[in-house]
PDB file of C-alpha atoms and ligand atoms in Angstrom:
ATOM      1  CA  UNK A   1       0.000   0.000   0.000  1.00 52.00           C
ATOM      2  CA  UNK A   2       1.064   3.440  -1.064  1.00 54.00           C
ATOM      3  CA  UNK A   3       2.407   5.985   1.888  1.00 63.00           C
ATOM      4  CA  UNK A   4       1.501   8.869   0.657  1.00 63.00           C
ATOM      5  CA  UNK A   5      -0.458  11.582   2.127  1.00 59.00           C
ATOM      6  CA  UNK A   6      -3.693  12.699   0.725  1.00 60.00           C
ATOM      7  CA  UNK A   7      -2.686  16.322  -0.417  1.00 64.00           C
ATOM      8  CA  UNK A   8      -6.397  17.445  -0.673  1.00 63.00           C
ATOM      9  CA  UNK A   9     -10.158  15.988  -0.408  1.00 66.00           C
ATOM     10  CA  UNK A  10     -11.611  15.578  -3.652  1.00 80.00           C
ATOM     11  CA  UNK A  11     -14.900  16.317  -3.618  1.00 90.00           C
ATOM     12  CA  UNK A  12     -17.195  14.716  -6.894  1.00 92.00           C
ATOM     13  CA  UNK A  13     -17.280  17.324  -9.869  1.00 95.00           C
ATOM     14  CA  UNK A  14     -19.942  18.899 -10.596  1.00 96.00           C
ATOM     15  CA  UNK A  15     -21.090  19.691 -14.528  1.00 97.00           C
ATOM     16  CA  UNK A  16     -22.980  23.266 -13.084  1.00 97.00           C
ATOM     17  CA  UNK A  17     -23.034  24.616 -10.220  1.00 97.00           C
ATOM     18  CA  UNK A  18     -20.576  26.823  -8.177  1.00 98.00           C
ATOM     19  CA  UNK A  19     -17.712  25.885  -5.594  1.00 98.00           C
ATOM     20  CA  UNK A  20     -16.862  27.880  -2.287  1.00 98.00           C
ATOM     21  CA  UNK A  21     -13.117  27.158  -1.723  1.00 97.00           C
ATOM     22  CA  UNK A  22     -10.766  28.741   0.966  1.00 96.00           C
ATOM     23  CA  UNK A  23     -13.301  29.198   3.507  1.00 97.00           C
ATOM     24  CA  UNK A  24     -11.409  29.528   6.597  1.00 96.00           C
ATOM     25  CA  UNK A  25     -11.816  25.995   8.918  1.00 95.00           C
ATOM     26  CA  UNK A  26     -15.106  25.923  10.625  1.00 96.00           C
ATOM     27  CA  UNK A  27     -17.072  28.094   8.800  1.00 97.00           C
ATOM     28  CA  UNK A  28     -18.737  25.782   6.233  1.00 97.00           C
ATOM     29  CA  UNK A  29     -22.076  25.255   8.201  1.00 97.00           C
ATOM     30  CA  UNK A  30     -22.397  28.884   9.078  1.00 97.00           C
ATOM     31  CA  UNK A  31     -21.705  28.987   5.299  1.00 98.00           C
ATOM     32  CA  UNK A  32     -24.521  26.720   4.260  1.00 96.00           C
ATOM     33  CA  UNK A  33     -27.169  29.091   6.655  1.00 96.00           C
ATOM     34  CA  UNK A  34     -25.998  32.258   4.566  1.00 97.00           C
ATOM     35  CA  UNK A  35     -26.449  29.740   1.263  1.00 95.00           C
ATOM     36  CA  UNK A  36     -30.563  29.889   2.922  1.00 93.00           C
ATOM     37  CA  UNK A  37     -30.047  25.730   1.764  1.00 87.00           C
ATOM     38  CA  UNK A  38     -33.159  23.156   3.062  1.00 82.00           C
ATOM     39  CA  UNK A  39     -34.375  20.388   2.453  1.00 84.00           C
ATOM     40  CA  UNK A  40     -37.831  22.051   0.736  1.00 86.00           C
ATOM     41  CA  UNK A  41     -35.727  24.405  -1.682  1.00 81.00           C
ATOM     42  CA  UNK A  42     -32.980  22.154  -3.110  1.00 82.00           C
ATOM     43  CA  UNK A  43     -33.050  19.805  -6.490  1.00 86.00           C
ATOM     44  CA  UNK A  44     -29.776  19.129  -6.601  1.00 91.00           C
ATOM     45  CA  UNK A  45     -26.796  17.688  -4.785  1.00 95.00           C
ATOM     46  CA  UNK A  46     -24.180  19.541  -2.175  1.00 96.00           C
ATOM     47  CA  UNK A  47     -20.843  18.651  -1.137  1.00 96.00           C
ATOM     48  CA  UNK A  48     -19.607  19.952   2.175  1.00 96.00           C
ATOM     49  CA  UNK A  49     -15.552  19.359   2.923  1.00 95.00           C
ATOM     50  CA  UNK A  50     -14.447  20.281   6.516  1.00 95.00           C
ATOM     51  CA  UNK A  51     -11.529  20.465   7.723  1.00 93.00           C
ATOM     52  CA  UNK A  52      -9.758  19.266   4.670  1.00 92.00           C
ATOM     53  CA  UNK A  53      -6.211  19.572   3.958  1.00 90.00           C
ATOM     54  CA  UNK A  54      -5.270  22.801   1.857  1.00 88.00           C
ATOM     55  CA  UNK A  55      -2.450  22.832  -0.778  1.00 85.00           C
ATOM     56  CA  UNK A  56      -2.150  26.795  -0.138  1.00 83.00           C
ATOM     57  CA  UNK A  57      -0.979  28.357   2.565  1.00 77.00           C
ATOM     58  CA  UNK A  58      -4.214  28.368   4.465  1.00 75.00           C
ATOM     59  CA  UNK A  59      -2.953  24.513   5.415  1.00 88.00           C
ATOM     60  CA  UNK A  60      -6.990  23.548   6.903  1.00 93.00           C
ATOM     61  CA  UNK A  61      -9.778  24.683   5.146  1.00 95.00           C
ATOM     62  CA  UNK A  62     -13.688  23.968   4.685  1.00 96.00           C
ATOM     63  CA  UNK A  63     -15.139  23.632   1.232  1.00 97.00           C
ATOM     64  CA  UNK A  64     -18.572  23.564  -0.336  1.00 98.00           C
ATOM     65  CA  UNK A  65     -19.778  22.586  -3.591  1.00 97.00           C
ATOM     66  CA  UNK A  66     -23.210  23.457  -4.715  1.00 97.00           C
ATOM     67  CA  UNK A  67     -24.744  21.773  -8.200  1.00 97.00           C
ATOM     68  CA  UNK A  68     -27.325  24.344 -10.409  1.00 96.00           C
ATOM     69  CA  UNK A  69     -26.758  27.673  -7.996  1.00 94.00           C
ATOM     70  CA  UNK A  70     -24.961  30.964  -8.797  1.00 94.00           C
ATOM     71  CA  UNK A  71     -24.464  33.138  -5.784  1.00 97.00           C
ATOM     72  CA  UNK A  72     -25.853  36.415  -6.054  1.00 97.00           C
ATOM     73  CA  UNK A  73     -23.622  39.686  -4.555  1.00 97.00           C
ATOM     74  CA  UNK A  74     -25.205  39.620  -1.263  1.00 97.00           C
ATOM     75  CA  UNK A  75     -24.671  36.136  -0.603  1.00 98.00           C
ATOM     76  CA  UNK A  76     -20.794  36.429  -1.339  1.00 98.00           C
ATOM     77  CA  UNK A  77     -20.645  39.839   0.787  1.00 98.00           C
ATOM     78  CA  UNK A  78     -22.097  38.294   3.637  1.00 98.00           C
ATOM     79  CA  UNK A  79     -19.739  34.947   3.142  1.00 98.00           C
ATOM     80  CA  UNK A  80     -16.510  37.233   3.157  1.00 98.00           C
ATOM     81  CA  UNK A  81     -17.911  38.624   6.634  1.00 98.00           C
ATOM     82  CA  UNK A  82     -16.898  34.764   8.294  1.00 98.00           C
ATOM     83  CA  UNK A  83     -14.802  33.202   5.483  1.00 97.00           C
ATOM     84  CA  UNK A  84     -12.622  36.500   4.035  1.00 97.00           C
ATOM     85  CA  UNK A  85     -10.352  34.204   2.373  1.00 96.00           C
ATOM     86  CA  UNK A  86     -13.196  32.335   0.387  1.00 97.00           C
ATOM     87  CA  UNK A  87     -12.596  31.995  -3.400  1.00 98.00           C
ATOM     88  CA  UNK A  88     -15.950  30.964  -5.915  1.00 98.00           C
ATOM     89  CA  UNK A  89     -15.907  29.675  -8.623  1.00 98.00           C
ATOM     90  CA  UNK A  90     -18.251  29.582 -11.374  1.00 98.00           C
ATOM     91  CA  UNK A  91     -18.655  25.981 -13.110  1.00 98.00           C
ATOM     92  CA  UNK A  92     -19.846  25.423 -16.249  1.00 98.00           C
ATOM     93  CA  UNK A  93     -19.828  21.795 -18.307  1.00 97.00           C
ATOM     94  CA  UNK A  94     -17.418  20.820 -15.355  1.00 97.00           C
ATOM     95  CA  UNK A  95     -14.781  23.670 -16.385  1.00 97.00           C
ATOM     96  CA  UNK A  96     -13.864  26.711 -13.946  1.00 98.00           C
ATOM     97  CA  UNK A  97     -16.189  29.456 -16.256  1.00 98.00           C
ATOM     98  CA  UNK A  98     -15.015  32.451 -13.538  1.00 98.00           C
ATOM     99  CA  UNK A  99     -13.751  32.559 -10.381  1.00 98.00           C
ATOM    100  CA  UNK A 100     -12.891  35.545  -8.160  1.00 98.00           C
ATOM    101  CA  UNK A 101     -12.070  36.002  -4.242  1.00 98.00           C
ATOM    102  CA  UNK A 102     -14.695  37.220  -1.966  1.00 98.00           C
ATOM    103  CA  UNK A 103     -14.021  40.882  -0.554  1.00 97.00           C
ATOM    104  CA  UNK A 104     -14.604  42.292   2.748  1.00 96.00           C
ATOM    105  CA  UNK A 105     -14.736  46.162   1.982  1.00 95.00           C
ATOM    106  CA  UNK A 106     -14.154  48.805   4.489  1.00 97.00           C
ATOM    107  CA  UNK A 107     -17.474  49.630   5.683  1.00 97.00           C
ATOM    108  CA  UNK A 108     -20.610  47.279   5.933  1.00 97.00           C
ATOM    109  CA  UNK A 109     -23.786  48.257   5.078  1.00 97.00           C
ATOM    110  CA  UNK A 110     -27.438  46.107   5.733  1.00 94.00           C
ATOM    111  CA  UNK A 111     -25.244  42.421   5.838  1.00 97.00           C
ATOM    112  CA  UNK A 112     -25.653  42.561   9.727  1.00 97.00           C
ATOM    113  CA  UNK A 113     -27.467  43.402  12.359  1.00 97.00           C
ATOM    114  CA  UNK A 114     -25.887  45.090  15.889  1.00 97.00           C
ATOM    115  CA  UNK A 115     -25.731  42.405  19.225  1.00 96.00           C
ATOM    116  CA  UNK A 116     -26.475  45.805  20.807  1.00 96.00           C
ATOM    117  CA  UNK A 117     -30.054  45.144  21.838  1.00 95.00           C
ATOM    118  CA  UNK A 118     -29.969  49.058  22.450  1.00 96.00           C
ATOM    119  CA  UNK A 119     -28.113  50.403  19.734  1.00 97.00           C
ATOM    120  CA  UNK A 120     -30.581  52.311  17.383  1.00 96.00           C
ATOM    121  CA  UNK A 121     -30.255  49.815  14.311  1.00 97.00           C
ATOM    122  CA  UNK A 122     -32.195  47.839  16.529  1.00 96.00           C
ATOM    123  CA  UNK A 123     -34.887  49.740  18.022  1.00 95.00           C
ATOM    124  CA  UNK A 124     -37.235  49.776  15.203  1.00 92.00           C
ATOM    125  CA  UNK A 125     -35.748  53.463  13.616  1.00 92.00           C
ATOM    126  CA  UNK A 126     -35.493  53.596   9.920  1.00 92.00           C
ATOM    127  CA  UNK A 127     -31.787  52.846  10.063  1.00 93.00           C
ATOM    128  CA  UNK A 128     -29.642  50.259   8.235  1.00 94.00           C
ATOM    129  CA  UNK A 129     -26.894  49.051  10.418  1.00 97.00           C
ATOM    130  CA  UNK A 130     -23.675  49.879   9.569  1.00 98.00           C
ATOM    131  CA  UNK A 131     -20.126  48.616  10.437  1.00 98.00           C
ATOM    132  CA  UNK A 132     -16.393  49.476   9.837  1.00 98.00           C
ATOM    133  CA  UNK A 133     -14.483  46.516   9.381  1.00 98.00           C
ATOM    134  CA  UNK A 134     -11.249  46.931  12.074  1.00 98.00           C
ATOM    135  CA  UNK A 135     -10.008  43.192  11.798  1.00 97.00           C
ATOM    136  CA  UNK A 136     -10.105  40.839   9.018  1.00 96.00           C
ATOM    137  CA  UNK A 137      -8.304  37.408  10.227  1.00 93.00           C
ATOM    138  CA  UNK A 138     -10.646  37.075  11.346  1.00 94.00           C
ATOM    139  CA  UNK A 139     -12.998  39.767  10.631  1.00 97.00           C
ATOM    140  CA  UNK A 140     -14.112  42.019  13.268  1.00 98.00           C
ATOM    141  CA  UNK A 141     -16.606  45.081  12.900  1.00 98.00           C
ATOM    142  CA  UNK A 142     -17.419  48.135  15.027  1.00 98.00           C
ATOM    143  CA  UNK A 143     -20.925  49.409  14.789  1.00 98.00           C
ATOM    144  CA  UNK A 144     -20.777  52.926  13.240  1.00 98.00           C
ATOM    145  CA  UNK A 145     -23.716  53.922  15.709  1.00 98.00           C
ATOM    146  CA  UNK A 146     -23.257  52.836  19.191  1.00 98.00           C
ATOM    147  CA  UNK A 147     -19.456  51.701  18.502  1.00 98.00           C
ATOM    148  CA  UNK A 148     -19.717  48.186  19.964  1.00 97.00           C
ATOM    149  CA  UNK A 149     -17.699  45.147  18.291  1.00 97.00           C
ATOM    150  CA  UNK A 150     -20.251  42.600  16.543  1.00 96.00           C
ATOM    151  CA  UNK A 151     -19.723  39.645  19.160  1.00 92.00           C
ATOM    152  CA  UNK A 152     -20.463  36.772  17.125  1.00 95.00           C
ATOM    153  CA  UNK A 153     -20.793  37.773  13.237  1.00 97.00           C
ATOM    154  CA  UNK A 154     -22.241  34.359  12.286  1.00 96.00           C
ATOM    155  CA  UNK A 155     -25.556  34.652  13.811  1.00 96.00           C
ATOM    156  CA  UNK A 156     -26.193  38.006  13.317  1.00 97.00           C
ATOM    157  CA  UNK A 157     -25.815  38.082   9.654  1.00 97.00           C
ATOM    158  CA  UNK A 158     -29.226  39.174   7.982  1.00 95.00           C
TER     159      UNK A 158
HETATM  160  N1  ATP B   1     -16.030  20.376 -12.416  1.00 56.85           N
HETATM  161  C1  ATP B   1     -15.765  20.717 -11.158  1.00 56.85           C
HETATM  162  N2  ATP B   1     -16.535  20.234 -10.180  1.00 56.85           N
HETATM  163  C2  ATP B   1     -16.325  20.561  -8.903  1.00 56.85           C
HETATM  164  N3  ATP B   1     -15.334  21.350  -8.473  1.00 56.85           N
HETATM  165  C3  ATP B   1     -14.520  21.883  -9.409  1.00 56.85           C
HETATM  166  C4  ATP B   1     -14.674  21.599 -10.789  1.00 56.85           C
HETATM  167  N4  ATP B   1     -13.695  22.259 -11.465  1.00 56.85           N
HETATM  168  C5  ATP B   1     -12.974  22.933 -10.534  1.00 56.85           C
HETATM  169  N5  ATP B   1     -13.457  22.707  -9.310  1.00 56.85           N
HETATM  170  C6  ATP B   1     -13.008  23.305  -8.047  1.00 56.85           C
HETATM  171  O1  ATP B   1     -13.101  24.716  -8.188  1.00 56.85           O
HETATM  172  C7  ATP B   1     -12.064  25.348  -7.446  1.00 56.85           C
HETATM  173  C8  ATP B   1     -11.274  26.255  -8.347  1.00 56.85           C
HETATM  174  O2  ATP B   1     -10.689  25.495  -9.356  1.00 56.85           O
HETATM  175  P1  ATP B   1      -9.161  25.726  -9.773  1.00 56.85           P
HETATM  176  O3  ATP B   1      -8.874  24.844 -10.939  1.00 56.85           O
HETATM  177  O4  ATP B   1      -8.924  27.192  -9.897  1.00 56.85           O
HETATM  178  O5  ATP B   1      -8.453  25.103  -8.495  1.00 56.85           O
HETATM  179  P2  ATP B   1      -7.042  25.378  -7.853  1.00 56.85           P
HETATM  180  O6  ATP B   1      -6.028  25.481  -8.929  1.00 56.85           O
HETATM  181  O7  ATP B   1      -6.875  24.349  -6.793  1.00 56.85           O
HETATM  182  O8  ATP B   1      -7.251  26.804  -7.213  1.00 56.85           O
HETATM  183  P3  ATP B   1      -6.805  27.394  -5.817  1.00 56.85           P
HETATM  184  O9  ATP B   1      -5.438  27.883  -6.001  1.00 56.85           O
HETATM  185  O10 ATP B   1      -7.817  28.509  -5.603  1.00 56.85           O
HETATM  186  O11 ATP B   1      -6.914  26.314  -4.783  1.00 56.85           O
HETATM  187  C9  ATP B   1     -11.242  24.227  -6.814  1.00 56.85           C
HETATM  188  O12 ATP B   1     -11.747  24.021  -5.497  1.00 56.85           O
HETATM  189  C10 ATP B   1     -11.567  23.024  -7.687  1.00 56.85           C
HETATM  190  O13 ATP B   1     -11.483  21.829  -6.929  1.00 56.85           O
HETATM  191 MG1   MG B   2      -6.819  24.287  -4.779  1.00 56.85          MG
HETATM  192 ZN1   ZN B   3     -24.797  49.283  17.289  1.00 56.85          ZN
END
């Protein structure tokens, strides 16, 4: 029997579809609640990797692979918000049609709500909440309102 080391989980191809690569370890389930996946909405199959062995320098990573979607700009915001890292790709007749990185911007607009139960985002007001992004491995934001650091970014995603 061979010795050598899996390099990296091969997940089955899929013909259309779209592949979330890179996401940092331990983010693909908060991943799949952003995706908005059940069991009453799907046709087609996913593929979740976690903690899988990277060949880049990330070393552990988490990878999902969804048949028949695109991911509209919304979606991939709010995944660079837990997984800044994440790459997509676009598949098409099993070849890489485009890919691109996700990207975390500066300032964060309607992606998330404040864990300020106080803060005015969140007391019925007519106003989106709004962040500045001061970390990004791993991402931290500061409400531009009451000032407080988003504790836990995963559930509070919109
Ligand atoms: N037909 C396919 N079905 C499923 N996954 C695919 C298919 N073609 C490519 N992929 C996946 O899409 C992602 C991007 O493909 P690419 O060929 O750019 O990989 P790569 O060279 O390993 O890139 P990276 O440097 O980002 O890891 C990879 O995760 C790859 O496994
Ligand atoms: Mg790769
Ligand atoms: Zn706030």
């Amino acid at each position: 029997m061979s010795e050598t080391p899996i390099k990296e989980v091969k997940l089955p191809p899929i013909r259309n579809g779209t592949v979330i690569d890179h996401i940092t370890c331990g983010q693909a389930l908060n991943v799949m609640k952003i995706l908005k996946v059940n069991y009453s909405n799907i046709d087609s199959s996913i593929s979740i990797g976690m903690h899988v062995v990277s060949t880049k320098g990330d070393r552990w990573k988490d990878i999902i692979k969804i048949e028949d979607r695109e991911l509209d700009a919304k979606t991939v915001d709010k995944i660079a918000l837990i997984a800044p890292d994440a790459t997509i790709s676009i598949i098409r007749d099993y070849y890489v049609a485009e890919k691109y990185q996700v990207c975390l911007e500066d300032h964060v607009v309607g992606l998330a709500r404040c864990s300020n139960p106080n803060c005015i985002t969140n007391r019925g007001e007519p106003v989106a909440p709004e962040f500045t992004v001061v970390g990004r491995h791993p991402p931290q934001l500061r409400c531009c309102y009451c000032d407080r650091l988003l504790t836990n970014i995963p559930d509070n995603l919109l």
